[in-house]
GROMACS .gro file of C-alpha atoms in nm:
model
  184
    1UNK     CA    1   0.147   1.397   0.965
    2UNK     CA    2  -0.018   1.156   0.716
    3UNK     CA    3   0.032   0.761   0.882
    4UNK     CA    4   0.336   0.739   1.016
    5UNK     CA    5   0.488   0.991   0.826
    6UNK     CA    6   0.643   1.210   1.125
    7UNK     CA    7   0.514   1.576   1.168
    8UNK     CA    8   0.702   1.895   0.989
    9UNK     CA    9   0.612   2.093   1.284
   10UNK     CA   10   0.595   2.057   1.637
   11UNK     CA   11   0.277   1.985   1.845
   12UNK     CA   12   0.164   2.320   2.049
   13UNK     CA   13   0.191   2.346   2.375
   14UNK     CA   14  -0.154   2.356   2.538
   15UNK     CA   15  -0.280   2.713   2.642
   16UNK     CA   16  -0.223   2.788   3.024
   17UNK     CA   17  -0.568   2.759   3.213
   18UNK     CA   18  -0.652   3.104   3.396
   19UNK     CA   19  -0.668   2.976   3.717
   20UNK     CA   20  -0.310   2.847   3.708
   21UNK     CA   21  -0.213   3.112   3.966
   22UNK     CA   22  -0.472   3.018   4.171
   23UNK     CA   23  -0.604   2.631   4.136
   24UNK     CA   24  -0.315   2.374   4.233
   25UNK     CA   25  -0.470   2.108   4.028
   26UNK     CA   26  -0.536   2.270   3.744
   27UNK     CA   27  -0.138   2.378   3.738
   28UNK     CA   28  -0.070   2.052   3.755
   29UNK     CA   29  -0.296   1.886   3.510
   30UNK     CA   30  -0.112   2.206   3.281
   31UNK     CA   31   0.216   2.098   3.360
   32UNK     CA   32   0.185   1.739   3.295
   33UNK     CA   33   0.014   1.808   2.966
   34UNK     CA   34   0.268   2.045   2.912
   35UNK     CA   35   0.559   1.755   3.013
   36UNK     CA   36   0.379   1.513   2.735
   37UNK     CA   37   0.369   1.773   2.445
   38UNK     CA   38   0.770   1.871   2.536
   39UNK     CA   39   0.859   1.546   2.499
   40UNK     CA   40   0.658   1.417   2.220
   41UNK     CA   41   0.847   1.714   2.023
   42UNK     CA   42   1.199   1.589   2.131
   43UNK     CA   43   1.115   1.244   1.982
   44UNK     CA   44   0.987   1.418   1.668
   45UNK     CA   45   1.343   1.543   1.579
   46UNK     CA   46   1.512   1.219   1.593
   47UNK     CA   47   1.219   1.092   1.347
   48UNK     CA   48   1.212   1.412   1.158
   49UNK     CA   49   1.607   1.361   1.112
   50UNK     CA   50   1.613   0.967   1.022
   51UNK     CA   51   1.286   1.066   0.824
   52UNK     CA   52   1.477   1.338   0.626
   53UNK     CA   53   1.803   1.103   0.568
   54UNK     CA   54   1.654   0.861   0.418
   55UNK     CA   55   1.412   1.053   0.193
   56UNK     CA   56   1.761   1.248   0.107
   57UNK     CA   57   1.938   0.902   0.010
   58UNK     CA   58   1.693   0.784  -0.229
   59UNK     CA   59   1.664   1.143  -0.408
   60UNK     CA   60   2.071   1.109  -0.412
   61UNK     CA   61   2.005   0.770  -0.578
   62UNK     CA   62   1.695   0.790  -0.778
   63UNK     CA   63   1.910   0.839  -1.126
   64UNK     CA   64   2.109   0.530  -1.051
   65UNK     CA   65   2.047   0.239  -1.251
   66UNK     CA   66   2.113   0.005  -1.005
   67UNK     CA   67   2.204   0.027  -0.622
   68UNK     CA   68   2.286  -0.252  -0.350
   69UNK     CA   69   2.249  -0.309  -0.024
   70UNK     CA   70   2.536  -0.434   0.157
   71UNK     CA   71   2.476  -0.665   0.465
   72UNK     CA   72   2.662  -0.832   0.796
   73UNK     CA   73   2.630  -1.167   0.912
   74UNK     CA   74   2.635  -1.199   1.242
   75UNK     CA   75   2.779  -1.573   1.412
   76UNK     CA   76   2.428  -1.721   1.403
   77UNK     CA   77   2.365  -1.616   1.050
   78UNK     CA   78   2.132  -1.333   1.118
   79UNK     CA   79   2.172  -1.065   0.817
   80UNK     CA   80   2.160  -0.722   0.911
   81UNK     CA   81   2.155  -0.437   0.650
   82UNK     CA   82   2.468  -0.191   0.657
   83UNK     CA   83   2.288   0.119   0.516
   84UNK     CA   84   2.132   0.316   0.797
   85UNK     CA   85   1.819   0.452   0.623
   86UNK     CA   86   1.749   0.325   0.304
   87UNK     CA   87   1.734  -0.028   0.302
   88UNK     CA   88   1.465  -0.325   0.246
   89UNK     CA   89   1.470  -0.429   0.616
   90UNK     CA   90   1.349  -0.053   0.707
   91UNK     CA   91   1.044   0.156   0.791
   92UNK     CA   92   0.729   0.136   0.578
   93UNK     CA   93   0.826   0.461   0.408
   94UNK     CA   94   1.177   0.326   0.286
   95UNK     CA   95   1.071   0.019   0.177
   96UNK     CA   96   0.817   0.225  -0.068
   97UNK     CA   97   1.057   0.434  -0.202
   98UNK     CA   98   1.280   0.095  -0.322
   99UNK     CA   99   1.219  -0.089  -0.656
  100UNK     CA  100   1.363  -0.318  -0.843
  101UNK     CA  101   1.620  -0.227  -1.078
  102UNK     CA  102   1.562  -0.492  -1.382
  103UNK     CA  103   1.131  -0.478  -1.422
  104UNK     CA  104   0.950  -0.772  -1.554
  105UNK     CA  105   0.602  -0.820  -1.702
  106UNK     CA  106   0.346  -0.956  -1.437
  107UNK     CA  107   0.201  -1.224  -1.649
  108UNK     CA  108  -0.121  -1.356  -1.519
  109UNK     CA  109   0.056  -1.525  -1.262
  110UNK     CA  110   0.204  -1.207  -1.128
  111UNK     CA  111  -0.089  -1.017  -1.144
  112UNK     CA  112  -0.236  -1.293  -0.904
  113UNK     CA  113   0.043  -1.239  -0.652
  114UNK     CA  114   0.053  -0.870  -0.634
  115UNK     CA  115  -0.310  -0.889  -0.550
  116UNK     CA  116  -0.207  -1.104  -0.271
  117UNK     CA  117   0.015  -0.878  -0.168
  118UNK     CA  118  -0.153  -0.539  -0.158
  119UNK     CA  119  -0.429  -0.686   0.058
  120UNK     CA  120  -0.186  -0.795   0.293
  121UNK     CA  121  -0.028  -0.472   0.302
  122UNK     CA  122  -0.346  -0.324   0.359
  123UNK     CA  123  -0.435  -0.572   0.621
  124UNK     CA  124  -0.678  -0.786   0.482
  125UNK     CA  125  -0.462  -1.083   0.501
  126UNK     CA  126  -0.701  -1.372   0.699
  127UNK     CA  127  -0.910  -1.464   0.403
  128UNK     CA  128  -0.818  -1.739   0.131
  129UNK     CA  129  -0.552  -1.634  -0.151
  130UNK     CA  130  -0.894  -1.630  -0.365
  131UNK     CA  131  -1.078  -1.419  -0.126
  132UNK     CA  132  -0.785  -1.192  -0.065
  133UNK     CA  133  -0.750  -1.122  -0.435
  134UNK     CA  134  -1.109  -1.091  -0.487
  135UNK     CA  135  -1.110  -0.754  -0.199
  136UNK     CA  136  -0.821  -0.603  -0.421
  137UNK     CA  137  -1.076  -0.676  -0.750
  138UNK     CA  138  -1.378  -0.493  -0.530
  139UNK     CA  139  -1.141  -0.196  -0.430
  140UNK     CA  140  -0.993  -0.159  -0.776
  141UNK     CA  141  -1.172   0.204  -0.807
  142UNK     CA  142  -0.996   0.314  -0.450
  143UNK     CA  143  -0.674   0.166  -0.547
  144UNK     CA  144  -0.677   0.349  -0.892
  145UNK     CA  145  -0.778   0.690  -0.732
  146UNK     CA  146  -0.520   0.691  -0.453
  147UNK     CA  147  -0.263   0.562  -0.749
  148UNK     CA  148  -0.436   0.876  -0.986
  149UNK     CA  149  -0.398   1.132  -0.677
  150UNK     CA  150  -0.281   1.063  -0.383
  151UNK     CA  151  -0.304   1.377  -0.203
  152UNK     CA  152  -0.690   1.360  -0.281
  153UNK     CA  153  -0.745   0.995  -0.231
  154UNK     CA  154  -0.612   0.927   0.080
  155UNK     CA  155  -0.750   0.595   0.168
  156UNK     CA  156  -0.447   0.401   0.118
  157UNK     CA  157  -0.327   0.589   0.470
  158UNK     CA  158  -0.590   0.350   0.644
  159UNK     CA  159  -0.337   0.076   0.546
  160UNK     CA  160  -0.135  -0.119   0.775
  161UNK     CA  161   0.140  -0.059   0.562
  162UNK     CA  162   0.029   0.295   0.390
  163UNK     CA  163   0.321   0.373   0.225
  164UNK     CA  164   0.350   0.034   0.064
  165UNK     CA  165   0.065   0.006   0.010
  166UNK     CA  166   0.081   0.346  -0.182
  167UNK     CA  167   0.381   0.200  -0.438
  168UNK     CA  168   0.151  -0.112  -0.485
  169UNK     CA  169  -0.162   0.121  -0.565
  170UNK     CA  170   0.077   0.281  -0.837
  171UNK     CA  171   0.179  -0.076  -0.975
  172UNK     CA  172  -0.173  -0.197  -0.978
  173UNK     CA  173  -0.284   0.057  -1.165
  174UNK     CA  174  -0.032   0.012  -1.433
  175UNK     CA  175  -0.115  -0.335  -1.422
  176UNK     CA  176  -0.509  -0.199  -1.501
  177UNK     CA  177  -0.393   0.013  -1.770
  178UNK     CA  178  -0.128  -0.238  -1.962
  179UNK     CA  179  -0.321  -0.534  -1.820
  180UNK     CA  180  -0.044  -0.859  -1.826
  181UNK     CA  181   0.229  -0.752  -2.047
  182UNK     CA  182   0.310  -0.427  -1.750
  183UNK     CA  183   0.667  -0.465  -1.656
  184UNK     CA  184   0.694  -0.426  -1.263
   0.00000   0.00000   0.00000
């Protein structure tokens, strides 16, 4: 239930009043409440599922030392990934769970644009480049808490991308610990 990340269990079904018998609205305030919860729950297995498949296809792959992504082109030269689950085009959670197979040192220059990019991915994305990497030099205590423990430090679930923003928490802080020379 953290973000987006779908529910293991189902949402309860709200206790029946004690006047149902009795009080007409009150039965049907119940049953509509009732309606919502039933149906939020059959959503939740179709998320549950895709959310299960693709955390099941990156364990399956996670030893690889490389993996592709096949794509489609379509007649007006829109791409479309193949893979149903894991793939860069999908949900915030897949797209955290993919790196690149062949890491390279960030340089200074690198460093500058994955500060750039984990405020963006946290949201803060309407300042200047300067001002943007400035907010990730103010947070750099949050970022390396939620990078140290996660399950703890959960402000990186505030993030408009949390999951992301979670896999750049962990590459900033190797970035803090190797400084320029930490191969991303």
């Amino acid at each position: 239930g953290i973000s987006d990340m779908i529910r293991a269990d189902d949402h309860e079904i709200p206790p029946k009043p004690r006047d149902i018998d009795t009080n007409e609205e009150s039965r049907k305030a119940w049953r509509r409440a009732a309606a919502l919860t039933h149906e939020k729950n059959r959503c939740a297995v179709g998320n549950r599922k895709s959310m299960e498949m693709t955390l099941w296809v990156a364990h399956k792959f996670a030893d690889e030392e490389a993996i592709y992504f096949p794509h489609n082109l379509d007649f007006r030269g829109r791409v479309y990934p193949i893979p149903l689950y894991l793939h860069p085009q999908g949900s915030d959670a897949a797209r955290a769970l993919i790196h690149f197979a062949t890491p390279k040192p960030l340089g200074e220059d690198g460093a500058f644009w994955l500060a750039l990019h984990g405020s963006g991915l946290f949201g803060y994305d309407k300042d200047s480049y300067e001002g943007r990497v400035r907010w990730v030099e103010d947070h750099a205590d949050q970022i390396m808490a939620c990078a140290s423990d996660p399950y703890s430090n959960r402000w990186w679930a505030e993030a408009d991308k949390p999951f992301c923003f979670l896999a750049f928490c962990f590459e900033w802080l190797g970035y803090m610990i190797q400084g320029a020379d930490y191969a991303s």
